[in-house]
Amino acid sequence: MQTDIRATGDAAASADQPYAYPLLIKQLLHTPLAHAPDQEIVYRDVCRHTYRDLVARIGRLGSALSRLGVGQGDTVAVADWDSHRYLESYFAIPMLGAVLMTVNVRLSPEQIAYTIDHCGAETLLINTEFLPILDGIRERLPKLKRIVLLSDEPCDPAAVGAVGEYEALLAAADPQHAFPDFDENTRATTFYTTGTTGLPKGVFFSHRQLVLHTLGTLGGLAGAASGQRLHRGDVYMPITPMFHVHAWGLPYVATMLGVKQVYPGRYVPDMLLQLRRTEGVTFSHCVPTILQMLLLAPAAKEMDLSGWKMVIGGSAFTVGLATQAVARGMDVFTGYGMSETCPILTLAQLKPADLDLQPEQTVPDRCRTGLPIPLVNLRIVDGNLEDVAHDDQAQGEVVVRAPWLTQGYLKDADATAHLWRGGWLHTQDIGRIAPSGSLQITDRIKDVIKSGGEWISSLEIETLISQHPAVAEVAVLGVPDARWGERPLPVVVPKAGAEGVTAEDIIAHLRAFADAGRISRFAVPDQVRFADSLEKTSVGKINKRQMRERYAAG
Amino acid sequence: MQTDIRATGDAAASADQPYAYPLLIKQLLHTPLAHAPDQEIVYRDVCRHTYRDLVARIGRLGSALSRLGVGQGDTVAVADWDSHRYLESYFAIPMLGAVLMTVNVRLSPEQIAYTIDHCGAETLLINTEFLPILDGIRERLPKLKRIVLLSDEPCDPAAVGAVGEYEALLAAADPQHAFPDFDENTRATTFYTTGTTGLPKGVFFSHRQLVLHTLGTLGGLAGAASGQRLHRGDVYMPITPMFHVHAWGLPYVATMLGVKQVYPGRYVPDMLLQLRRTEGVTFSHCVPTILQMLLLAPAAKEMDLSGWKMVIGGSAFTVGLATQAVARGMDVFTGYGMSETCPILTLAQLKPADLDLQPEQTVPDRCRTGLPIPLVNLRIVDGNLEDVAHDDQAQGEVVVRAPWLTQGYLKDADATAHLWRGGWLHTQDIGRIAPSGSLQITDRIKDVIKSGGEWISSLEIETLISQHPAVAEVAVLGVPDARWGERPLPVVVPKAGAEGVTAEDIIAHLRAFADAGRISRFAVPDQVRFADSLEKTSVGKINKRQMRERYAAG
């Protein structure tokens, strides 16, 4: 039995008229059903379903939510770790004409309450692990009408005032739900982006945007000559949370392609590595911190990591970390984008001409920000929106147009107009473009260090410091300086066993790059701080704002 | 200097508003300009340009045509062999908001006159080789206002009443043409499909449809695990005429991908093979007849053809021909579609699980019609539009929905309603679908042989006969029979040196398949005819209607 992903209320069918084919998320399911109905979708060591099951379960979820009262335009929030249930929600909720809101469970309870309330969600699908959080914020969610529990273990919905448990609801529901056709510009998803200041801001994406992002990302990923690509023989496992920018959109791409998918639940290095081995995972994506965690995990020591393709994004991918991964035979490369951009804009795939290089020679290109995927119109511009030169020297703000950029911030016209100044989405990233076309982000506008009238890229200094053998992690901050305005201050986390490294070692290491002309002498810091760890945001990015506050005092 | 493919009349830019990003053909040019501005586009042994040049020349062509008076909604007809000029027209004409009409120069002069007049073209870009045809039909083209000459040699436009010669017009024009934004549903192309009966019928495609066909085709082609795929390291050369269904859409795909492209002019086997060698061509597409011509060309005998990827479409790809190509190391596979479908619907790529097979074992899968590309919703149905089983036995008509199907026939509402009966595009092809999802077209509705109440697939019998070692080409016709209604009649062209083959040989060959249960005994013909060649249509397909008329008399 298979759910009906064809049109209903089908005007074309009744009148012998051409079918106008709206770009709806349900249309992504045609290819996998034809190519790979028996291919598997695995959830940890808990359960496995086929794509045929996936489509039937999407139908059941659609039927169940409809019966609970979810209709077109309603918002349904989901709070879960990465699971088959989340994948089913990625499809069924938007396919109903409702809006999927992915709850960032790493935010503070206050922020979680703010985001669920701000988007107007009346329905919440929540993993029982997060019920204690919900307990604390329940009274701040007056719009919330119904809760559905998600759990790998038996649980009692009535005991917590929930309308049901996910698997029980699906079991009782009709798999043949007739998902309607509607306008492709209907909102499909929304989620919140957290800067380091202010309230979280909601971004939102339509069916059309998600379908086009899926096609553009597939074209960009699959088009590589060899390596750094996703294809029908791959086994996909996300290691970027599904509440974070559609897990970069890859669950949609992997589903359309019909590949085997593996959902790892909460990220635990041993489970991730075990799934890599037992399920034969070949394609993942994560932030640098997770890659580092995987490389350092005891279980990884004896494991064959070679051939594991991994897109690295979310924050700068340093040469030091990339070198470690490449030495293990991993096929790591940068992907670039942000919450506002759905997210993928560029990928750092090797060019066909570079395929003969030795692995270590490819590291710098893997760490660049990369080249735009199909349809992305990406520029670096000055303050007047004029192009700056593509000589890998001149820097400008990265501005973009693509068919999948958020058309604004939810209920915030001022921030929307600021984001879209001059009709281009402003990334607030500073970058340079090489004659080869490859973009290199050098800094966030707000993190660039303005010292003695010169701009110093904190990212560039971090990249060089990360290559020092004693350095595990580093952040370079701009701290106030009476004479120069700002000066760069590196905060270094030494590797285990390398705690003896000194400020002089780090400064001498950088001075060598200045002597070689790679950075200006002015960019060499006067002092270095050491720490046991760096401050991180809820999504694992270094929180420079907080660090600046802490270290500015000196 | 580079033409401006950004928005003009840019409402978003002037008002700090989100850019809505229409899907326009010009948007395909962003990626190649970023990835491969110095990559080459080669025209025979005549000239070569970079992608940077391509974009500047598109700008010049836009400026030149604008100055000649071509505006939004006008139709511009082009009659040329495959050239860089044609590629430039594929972009510049639609980018002006005008409609590109590709003239099928293999039609009769009467049909050419009919099609140019029917589409209302006021402008004609024509290769000087076709001037004699134009001479004979000029007075039947009252709407035609201006002619531009295309030629590899110096020529005198004034002498034939033309407004200019292509290269001279481009040289005098501004490369910085500001192509406007407009509605993505604006018509971009039109061309005519010739059945074997009646007047040619015009089909038409919008910018949105062509952009989505480009993305879907790239996703489908590039997503293969290994082989049968197009990637950034390939060198592309079409061997399907550019006047025929957008050369299957591949010039747009190749351009968006930024690969080296080779345009071979008129198809001459020696030139095609020379370009394969000198330019390193790795990816092409053609009809079976052209593949056979290439394999039989004296120059091919000593040549290394291995690794040449080739999509075969337009008519059935027989196991006999595929076996020959695979034996030469060619990576041949079927592509399926038609003029009405932009055209690509399916591709016969090998599945990841089949990559370990010996080459000859892969031939049957390469010859099947294949699996749908992304977004294609393809069904086989009975007369009530109900699905028939996917058991590779049950047959039904192939009906489709995709975002790139013609929304009708030009100025022909009745034919449009017939094409789109029940809101599905009716291909008029009969097929079966295997449990693996792979489609096999067994016949055209009108070519299926109805004999004694049973359906016999002419294609299936042709496929089996083509495997006989003495057979070069074969067509199986349904001819009237007093007792059975119709009986199958094979018309066989023997291979050179195998003219001794007899009707009994062919019948015995087929009887062996009937004994093995592969075909019904009823499908084994009672007689066989031999011929020096088969009747073909203007686009090289076997003209069964004409053959039936000739052979029906017996």
Coordinates of C-alpha atoms in Angstrom, one line a residue, chain B residues 11-496:
Chain B
A11 CA 12.7 46.6 -8.7
A12 CA 14.3 44.7 -5.8
A13 CA 17.5 46.7 -6.1
S14 CA 15.8 50.1 -5.9
A15 CA 13.6 49.3 -3.0
D16 CA 15.7 47.1 -0.6
Q17 CA 13.4 44.2 -1.3
P18 CA 14.0 40.5 -1.6
Y19 CA 14.9 39.4 -5.1
A20 CA 12.2 37.0 -6.2
Y21 CA 14.6 35.2 -8.6
P22 CA 12.6 34.1 -11.7
L23 CA 13.9 30.9 -13.4
L24 CA 15.3 32.5 -16.6
I25 CA 17.7 31.0 -19.0
K26 CA 20.2 33.7 -18.3
Q27 CA 20.5 32.4 -14.7
L28 CA 22.2 29.2 -16.1
L29 CA 25.3 31.3 -16.9
H30 CA 26.2 32.2 -13.3
T31 CA 27.9 28.9 -12.5
P32 CA 30.1 28.5 -15.6
L33 CA 31.3 32.1 -15.3
A34 CA 32.4 31.4 -11.8
H35 CA 33.8 27.9 -12.3
A36 CA 35.2 27.9 -15.8
P37 CA 35.5 31.3 -17.5
D38 CA 38.5 30.1 -19.5
Q39 CA 37.0 26.7 -20.5
E40 CA 36.6 26.3 -24.3
I41 CA 33.8 26.1 -26.7
V42 CA 35.1 24.7 -30.0
Y43 CA 33.5 24.8 -33.5
R44 CA 34.9 22.1 -35.7
D45 CA 38.4 23.0 -36.8
V46 CA 37.3 26.5 -37.4
C47 CA 37.4 28.5 -34.1
R48 CA 37.4 28.3 -30.4
H49 CA 36.0 30.7 -27.7
T50 CA 36.1 30.8 -23.9
Y51 CA 33.0 30.9 -21.7
R52 CA 33.9 34.5 -21.1
D53 CA 33.7 35.0 -24.8
L54 CA 30.5 33.1 -25.0
V55 CA 28.8 35.4 -22.5
A56 CA 30.2 38.5 -24.3
R57 CA 29.0 37.1 -27.7
I58 CA 25.6 36.4 -26.2
G59 CA 25.6 40.1 -25.1
R60 CA 26.6 41.2 -28.6
L61 CA 23.9 39.0 -30.3
G62 CA 21.4 40.4 -27.9
S63 CA 22.5 44.0 -28.7
A64 CA 22.5 43.3 -32.5
L65 CA 19.1 41.6 -32.6
S66 CA 17.6 44.4 -30.5
R67 CA 19.0 47.0 -32.8
L68 CA 17.5 45.1 -35.8
G69 CA 14.1 45.5 -34.0
V70 CA 13.7 42.1 -32.3
G71 CA 11.7 42.6 -29.1
Q72 CA 9.8 40.7 -26.4
G73 CA 7.4 38.1 -27.8
D74 CA 8.9 38.2 -31.3
T75 CA 9.9 34.8 -32.9
V76 CA 13.4 34.4 -34.3
A77 CA 13.9 31.3 -36.5
V78 CA 17.4 29.8 -36.8
A79 CA 18.6 27.3 -39.5
D80 CA 22.1 26.1 -39.0
W81 CA 24.1 23.0 -38.4
D82 CA 25.4 22.4 -34.9
S83 CA 27.6 25.5 -34.1
H84 CA 28.8 27.9 -31.5
R85 CA 26.4 30.3 -33.2
Y86 CA 23.5 28.0 -32.5
L87 CA 24.6 27.8 -28.8
E88 CA 24.7 31.6 -28.6
S89 CA 21.2 31.7 -30.1
Y90 CA 20.0 29.2 -27.6
F91 CA 20.7 31.9 -24.9
A92 CA 20.5 35.3 -26.5
I93 CA 17.2 35.0 -28.3
P94 CA 15.2 33.8 -25.2
M95 CA 17.2 36.2 -23.0
L96 CA 15.7 39.0 -25.0
G97 CA 12.2 37.8 -24.2
A98 CA 11.9 36.6 -27.8
V99 CA 11.1 33.0 -28.9
L100 CA 13.8 30.8 -30.5
M101 CA 12.3 28.7 -33.3
T102 CA 14.7 26.0 -34.4
V103 CA 14.1 25.1 -38.1
N104 CA 14.2 21.5 -38.9
V105 CA 16.3 21.7 -42.1
R106 CA 15.7 18.0 -42.9
L107 CA 12.0 18.6 -43.6
S108 CA 10.8 19.2 -47.1
P109 CA 10.9 22.8 -48.3
E110 CA 7.1 22.8 -48.1
Q111 CA 7.2 21.8 -44.4
I112 CA 10.0 24.3 -43.7
A113 CA 7.9 27.0 -45.2
Y114 CA 4.8 25.9 -43.2
T115 CA 6.7 25.8 -39.9
I116 CA 8.4 29.2 -40.3
D117 CA 5.2 30.8 -41.3
H118 CA 3.0 29.1 -38.7
C119 CA 5.2 30.2 -35.8
G120 CA 5.1 33.8 -37.1
A121 CA 8.8 34.3 -37.3
E122 CA 9.8 37.8 -38.5
T123 CA 13.5 37.2 -38.3
L124 CA 15.5 34.3 -39.7
L125 CA 19.2 33.4 -39.0
I126 CA 20.2 31.1 -41.8
N127 CA 23.3 29.2 -42.8
T128 CA 24.2 30.2 -46.4
E129 CA 24.1 26.5 -47.3
F130 CA 20.3 26.6 -47.0
L131 CA 19.8 29.7 -49.2
P132 CA 18.7 27.6 -52.1
I133 CA 15.8 26.2 -50.0
L134 CA 14.9 29.7 -48.9
D135 CA 14.9 30.9 -52.5
G136 CA 12.2 28.4 -53.3
I137 CA 9.9 29.3 -50.4
R138 CA 10.6 33.0 -49.9
E139 CA 7.2 34.1 -51.3
R140 CA 5.4 31.8 -48.9
L141 CA 6.9 33.7 -45.9
P142 CA 5.0 37.0 -45.9
K143 CA 5.7 37.6 -42.2
L144 CA 9.4 37.4 -42.6
K145 CA 11.0 40.8 -42.3
R146 CA 14.7 40.2 -42.0
I147 CA 17.4 37.6 -42.7
V148 CA 20.8 37.3 -41.1
L149 CA 23.4 35.1 -42.8
L150 CA 25.5 32.5 -40.9
S151 CA 28.6 31.2 -42.7
D152 CA 32.1 30.0 -42.1
E153 CA 33.2 31.7 -45.3
P154 CA 33.0 35.4 -46.3
C155 CA 29.6 36.2 -47.8
D156 CA 27.7 39.2 -49.1
P157 CA 24.4 39.8 -47.2
A158 CA 23.3 42.6 -49.5
A159 CA 23.4 40.3 -52.5
V160 CA 20.6 38.1 -51.1
G161 CA 18.6 40.8 -49.4
A162 CA 19.9 40.0 -45.9
V163 CA 20.4 42.6 -43.2
G164 CA 23.8 41.4 -42.2
E165 CA 26.2 38.6 -41.6
Y166 CA 26.3 37.2 -38.0
E167 CA 30.0 37.8 -37.2
A168 CA 30.0 41.3 -38.7
L169 CA 26.8 42.2 -36.7
L170 CA 28.4 40.8 -33.5
A171 CA 31.7 42.7 -34.1
A172 CA 29.7 46.0 -34.4
A173 CA 27.5 45.3 -31.3
D174 CA 27.9 46.1 -27.6
P175 CA 28.9 43.1 -25.5
Q176 CA 27.3 44.7 -22.4
H177 CA 23.7 44.1 -23.3
A178 CA 21.4 44.4 -20.2
F179 CA 19.1 41.4 -20.6
P180 CA 15.9 42.2 -18.6
D181 CA 14.1 40.2 -15.9
F182 CA 10.6 39.1 -16.9
D183 CA 8.0 36.4 -16.0
E184 CA 9.6 32.9 -15.9
N185 CA 6.6 31.6 -17.8
T186 CA 7.5 33.6 -20.9
R187 CA 7.9 31.4 -23.9
A188 CA 11.5 30.7 -24.8
T189 CA 11.5 28.2 -27.6
T190 CA 9.3 26.6 -30.1
F191 CA 9.8 23.9 -32.8
Y192 CA 7.8 21.4 -34.8
T193 CA 7.3 17.7 -34.4
T194 CA 6.6 15.7 -37.5
G195 CA 4.5 12.6 -37.1
T196 CA 4.2 10.4 -40.1
T197 CA 0.8 11.9 -40.9
G198 CA -0.6 15.4 -41.1
L199 CA 1.0 18.8 -40.8
P200 CA 3.9 19.4 -38.4
K201 CA 2.7 20.4 -35.0
G202 CA 4.4 23.2 -32.9
V203 CA 5.4 22.5 -29.3
F204 CA 6.7 25.3 -27.0
F205 CA 8.7 25.7 -23.8
S206 CA 9.1 28.5 -21.2
H207 CA 12.2 29.8 -19.5
R208 CA 11.0 28.1 -16.3
Q209 CA 10.6 24.8 -18.1
L210 CA 14.0 24.9 -19.7
V211 CA 15.7 25.8 -16.4
L212 CA 14.0 23.0 -14.6
H213 CA 14.7 20.5 -17.4
T214 CA 18.4 21.5 -17.2
L215 CA 18.5 21.0 -13.4
G216 CA 16.5 17.7 -13.6
T217 CA 18.6 16.3 -16.4
L218 CA 21.9 17.3 -14.6
G219 CA 20.6 15.7 -11.4
G220 CA 19.6 12.5 -13.3
L221 CA 22.8 12.3 -15.4
A222 CA 25.3 13.3 -12.7
G223 CA 23.8 11.2 -9.9
A224 CA 24.9 7.9 -11.3
A225 CA 27.4 6.1 -9.1
S226 CA 29.9 5.4 -11.9
G227 CA 29.6 5.7 -15.7
Q228 CA 26.7 6.8 -17.7
R229 CA 27.1 10.2 -16.2
L230 CA 28.1 13.8 -17.1
H231 CA 30.5 15.7 -14.9
R232 CA 32.7 18.7 -14.8
G233 CA 35.7 16.8 -16.3
D234 CA 33.8 15.8 -19.4
V235 CA 34.1 17.1 -22.9
Y236 CA 30.7 17.4 -24.6
M237 CA 29.8 17.1 -28.3
P238 CA 26.2 16.8 -29.5
I239 CA 25.5 14.4 -32.3
T240 CA 21.8 15.1 -32.2
P241 CA 21.0 18.2 -34.3
M242 CA 20.4 21.4 -32.4
F243 CA 17.2 21.9 -34.3
H244 CA 15.8 18.7 -32.8
V245 CA 14.3 19.1 -29.3
H246 CA 17.0 21.4 -27.9
A247 CA 19.6 18.8 -28.9
W248 CA 17.9 16.9 -26.0
G249 CA 18.6 19.9 -23.7
L250 CA 22.2 18.9 -23.3
P251 CA 23.7 22.2 -24.6
Y252 CA 22.0 24.0 -21.6
V253 CA 23.2 21.3 -19.2
A254 CA 26.8 21.3 -20.5
T255 CA 26.9 25.1 -20.4
M256 CA 25.6 25.3 -16.8
L257 CA 28.2 22.7 -15.8
G258 CA 31.0 24.7 -17.5
V259 CA 32.4 21.8 -19.4
K260 CA 34.4 22.0 -22.7
Q261 CA 32.0 21.9 -25.6
V262 CA 32.6 20.8 -29.2
Y263 CA 30.2 21.7 -32.0
P264 CA 30.7 19.6 -35.1
G265 CA 28.8 21.4 -37.8
R266 CA 27.0 19.1 -40.2
Y267 CA 27.5 15.5 -39.2
V268 CA 30.3 13.9 -41.2
P269 CA 31.6 10.7 -39.6
D270 CA 35.3 11.6 -40.3
M271 CA 34.9 15.0 -38.7
L272 CA 33.0 13.6 -35.7
L273 CA 35.7 11.0 -35.1
Q274 CA 38.5 13.5 -35.7
L275 CA 37.0 15.8 -33.1
R276 CA 36.5 13.0 -30.7
R277 CA 40.3 12.4 -30.9
T278 CA 41.7 15.9 -31.2
E279 CA 39.4 17.5 -28.6
G280 CA 39.1 14.5 -26.3
V281 CA 35.3 14.2 -26.5
T282 CA 33.9 12.0 -23.7
F283 CA 30.2 12.6 -23.7
S284 CA 27.7 12.6 -26.7
H285 CA 24.2 11.7 -27.6
C286 CA 22.7 10.4 -30.8
V287 CA 20.1 8.2 -32.5
P288 CA 21.0 4.5 -33.1
T289 CA 21.5 5.2 -36.8
I290 CA 24.3 7.7 -36.1
L291 CA 26.0 5.3 -33.6
Q292 CA 25.9 2.6 -36.3
M293 CA 27.3 5.0 -38.9
L294 CA 30.1 5.9 -36.5
L295 CA 30.9 2.2 -35.7
L296 CA 31.0 1.4 -39.4
A297 CA 33.1 4.4 -40.5
P298 CA 36.5 3.3 -41.8
A299 CA 38.2 5.9 -39.5
A300 CA 36.6 4.2 -36.5
K301 CA 38.3 0.9 -37.2
E302 CA 41.7 1.8 -35.7
M303 CA 40.4 4.3 -33.2
D304 CA 40.1 4.0 -29.5
L305 CA 36.4 4.6 -28.7
S306 CA 36.6 3.4 -25.1
G307 CA 35.1 5.5 -22.4
W308 CA 33.0 7.5 -24.9
K309 CA 29.7 8.0 -23.0
M310 CA 26.8 8.2 -25.3
V311 CA 23.1 8.6 -24.6
I312 CA 21.1 6.8 -27.3
G313 CA 17.6 8.0 -28.1
G314 CA 15.1 8.8 -30.7
S315 CA 14.3 5.3 -31.6
A316 CA 14.8 1.8 -30.0
F317 CA 18.3 0.9 -29.0
T318 CA 18.8 -2.7 -30.0
V319 CA 20.8 -5.2 -28.1
G320 CA 22.7 -6.0 -31.3
L321 CA 23.9 -2.5 -31.8
A322 CA 24.6 -1.9 -28.1
T323 CA 26.7 -5.1 -28.0
Q324 CA 28.9 -3.8 -30.8
A325 CA 29.4 -0.5 -29.0
V326 CA 30.1 -2.1 -25.6
A327 CA 32.6 -4.4 -27.3
R328 CA 34.5 -1.2 -28.4
G329 CA 34.5 0.0 -24.8
M330 CA 31.8 2.6 -25.3
D331 CA 29.6 3.6 -22.4
V332 CA 26.3 3.7 -24.3
F333 CA 22.8 3.9 -22.6
T334 CA 19.3 4.8 -23.5
G335 CA 17.7 8.2 -23.0
Y336 CA 13.9 8.5 -23.5
G337 CA 11.7 11.4 -24.3
M338 CA 10.0 13.2 -27.2
S339 CA 9.5 16.6 -28.7
E340 CA 6.5 17.2 -26.4
T341 CA 8.6 16.5 -23.3
C342 CA 11.5 18.9 -23.7
P343 CA 12.6 16.0 -24.0
I344 CA 14.2 13.9 -21.3
L345 CA 12.0 11.6 -19.1
T346 CA 14.2 8.6 -18.4
L347 CA 17.8 7.4 -18.6
A348 CA 19.0 3.8 -18.6
Q349 CA 21.9 4.2 -16.2
L350 CA 23.2 1.1 -14.5
K351 CA 22.3 0.7 -10.8
P352 CA 25.1 0.8 -8.2
A353 CA 24.5 -3.0 -7.6
D354 CA 25.3 -3.7 -11.3
L355 CA 28.7 -2.1 -11.4
D356 CA 30.5 -5.4 -10.9
L357 CA 28.9 -7.0 -13.9
Q358 CA 31.0 -7.9 -17.0
P359 CA 30.4 -5.3 -19.8
E360 CA 28.4 -7.7 -22.0
Q361 CA 26.1 -8.5 -19.1
T362 CA 25.1 -4.9 -18.8
V363 CA 23.8 -4.6 -22.4
P364 CA 20.2 -5.5 -21.7
D365 CA 19.9 -2.8 -19.0
R366 CA 21.6 -0.2 -21.2
C367 CA 18.9 -1.0 -23.9
R368 CA 15.9 -0.7 -21.6
T369 CA 14.1 2.7 -21.6
G370 CA 15.3 3.3 -18.1
L371 CA 14.3 5.1 -14.9
P372 CA 12.8 8.6 -14.5
I373 CA 15.0 11.6 -13.8
P374 CA 14.1 13.8 -10.8
L375 CA 10.6 15.3 -10.6
V376 CA 9.3 13.0 -13.5
N377 CA 6.1 11.3 -12.5
L378 CA 5.8 8.4 -15.0
R379 CA 3.0 5.8 -15.1
I380 CA 1.9 3.0 -17.3
V381 CA -1.9 2.9 -17.5
D382 CA -4.9 1.2 -19.1
G383 CA -7.5 3.0 -21.1
N384 CA -9.2 4.3 -17.9
L385 CA -5.9 5.9 -16.7
E386 CA -5.6 3.2 -14.0
D387 CA -2.1 1.9 -13.2
V388 CA -1.2 -1.5 -14.6
A389 CA 1.1 -3.9 -12.6
H390 CA 4.9 -3.3 -12.5
D391 CA 5.8 -7.0 -13.2
D392 CA 7.6 -6.4 -16.5
Q393 CA 4.7 -8.3 -18.2
A394 CA 1.6 -6.0 -18.1
Q395 CA 1.7 -3.3 -20.7
G396 CA 0.1 0.1 -20.6
E397 CA 0.4 3.5 -22.2
V398 CA 3.2 5.7 -20.8
V399 CA 1.7 8.9 -19.3
V400 CA 3.7 11.5 -17.6
R401 CA 3.8 14.7 -15.5
A402 CA 7.0 16.8 -15.2
P403 CA 7.6 20.5 -14.9
W404 CA 8.9 20.7 -18.5
L405 CA 6.2 19.2 -20.7
T406 CA 4.8 21.3 -23.5
Q407 CA 1.5 22.8 -22.4
G408 CA 0.0 22.2 -25.8
Y409 CA 0.4 22.3 -29.5
L410 CA 0.7 25.7 -31.1
K411 CA -2.7 27.1 -32.2
D412 CA -4.3 23.6 -32.0
A413 CA -6.7 23.3 -29.0
D414 CA -8.1 19.9 -30.1
A415 CA -4.7 18.3 -30.4
T416 CA -3.7 19.8 -27.0
A417 CA -6.8 18.4 -25.2
H418 CA -6.0 15.0 -26.8
L419 CA -2.4 15.1 -25.7
W420 CA -3.4 16.0 -22.1
R421 CA -6.4 13.7 -21.7
G422 CA -7.2 13.4 -18.0
G423 CA -4.5 15.9 -17.1
W424 CA -1.6 13.5 -18.0
L425 CA 0.6 13.9 -21.1
H426 CA -0.1 10.8 -23.3
T427 CA 3.2 9.7 -25.0
Q428 CA 1.4 7.2 -27.3
D429 CA 4.1 4.7 -26.3
I430 CA 3.3 1.3 -24.9
G431 CA 5.6 0.0 -22.2
R432 CA 6.0 -2.3 -19.2
I433 CA 7.8 -1.6 -15.9
A434 CA 10.0 -4.1 -14.1
P435 CA 9.9 -4.5 -10.3
S436 CA 13.3 -2.7 -10.4
G437 CA 11.4 0.4 -11.7
S438 CA 13.0 0.3 -15.1
L439 CA 10.6 1.1 -18.0
Q440 CA 10.8 -0.8 -21.3
I441 CA 8.9 0.8 -24.2
T442 CA 7.6 -2.1 -26.3
D443 CA 5.9 -0.1 -29.1
R444 CA 4.2 2.9 -30.3
I445 CA 0.4 2.6 -29.9
K446 CA 0.1 2.9 -33.7
D447 CA 2.9 0.4 -34.5
V448 CA 1.8 -2.4 -32.2
I449 CA 0.6 -5.4 -34.2
K450 CA -2.8 -6.7 -33.4
S451 CA -2.9 -10.3 -34.6
G452 CA -5.6 -12.8 -33.7
G453 CA -6.7 -10.8 -30.7
E454 CA -3.2 -10.7 -29.3
W455 CA -0.8 -7.7 -29.2
I456 CA 2.6 -8.3 -30.7
S457 CA 5.3 -5.8 -30.0
S458 CA 7.1 -4.9 -33.3
L459 CA 10.0 -3.5 -31.2
E460 CA 10.5 -6.7 -29.3
I461 CA 10.7 -8.7 -32.5
E462 CA 13.1 -6.2 -34.0
T463 CA 15.3 -6.4 -30.9
L464 CA 15.6 -10.2 -31.3
I465 CA 16.1 -10.1 -35.0
S466 CA 18.9 -7.5 -34.6
Q467 CA 20.8 -10.0 -32.6
H468 CA 21.2 -12.3 -35.6
P469 CA 24.8 -11.9 -36.8
A470 CA 23.8 -11.3 -40.4
V471 CA 21.4 -8.4 -39.7
A472 CA 22.4 -4.8 -40.0
E473 CA 19.0 -3.2 -39.6
V474 CA 15.5 -4.4 -39.3
A475 CA 11.9 -3.1 -39.1
V476 CA 8.9 -5.2 -38.2
L477 CA 5.6 -4.1 -39.7
G478 CA 2.0 -5.1 -39.1
V479 CA 0.6 -6.0 -42.5
P480 CA -3.1 -6.9 -43.2
D481 CA -3.9 -10.5 -43.0
A482 CA -7.3 -12.0 -44.0
R483 CA -7.3 -14.6 -41.2
W484 CA -5.6 -12.9 -38.3
G485 CA -6.3 -9.2 -38.9
E486 CA -2.6 -8.4 -38.9
R487 CA 0.7 -10.4 -39.1
P488 CA 4.2 -9.2 -38.4
L489 CA 6.4 -8.8 -41.4
P490 CA 10.2 -8.2 -40.8
V491 CA 12.1 -6.2 -43.4
V492 CA 15.8 -6.9 -43.0
V493 CA 18.9 -5.1 -44.3
P494 CA 21.7 -7.7 -44.2
K495 CA 25.2 -6.8 -43.2
A496 CA 27.8 -6.3 -45.9

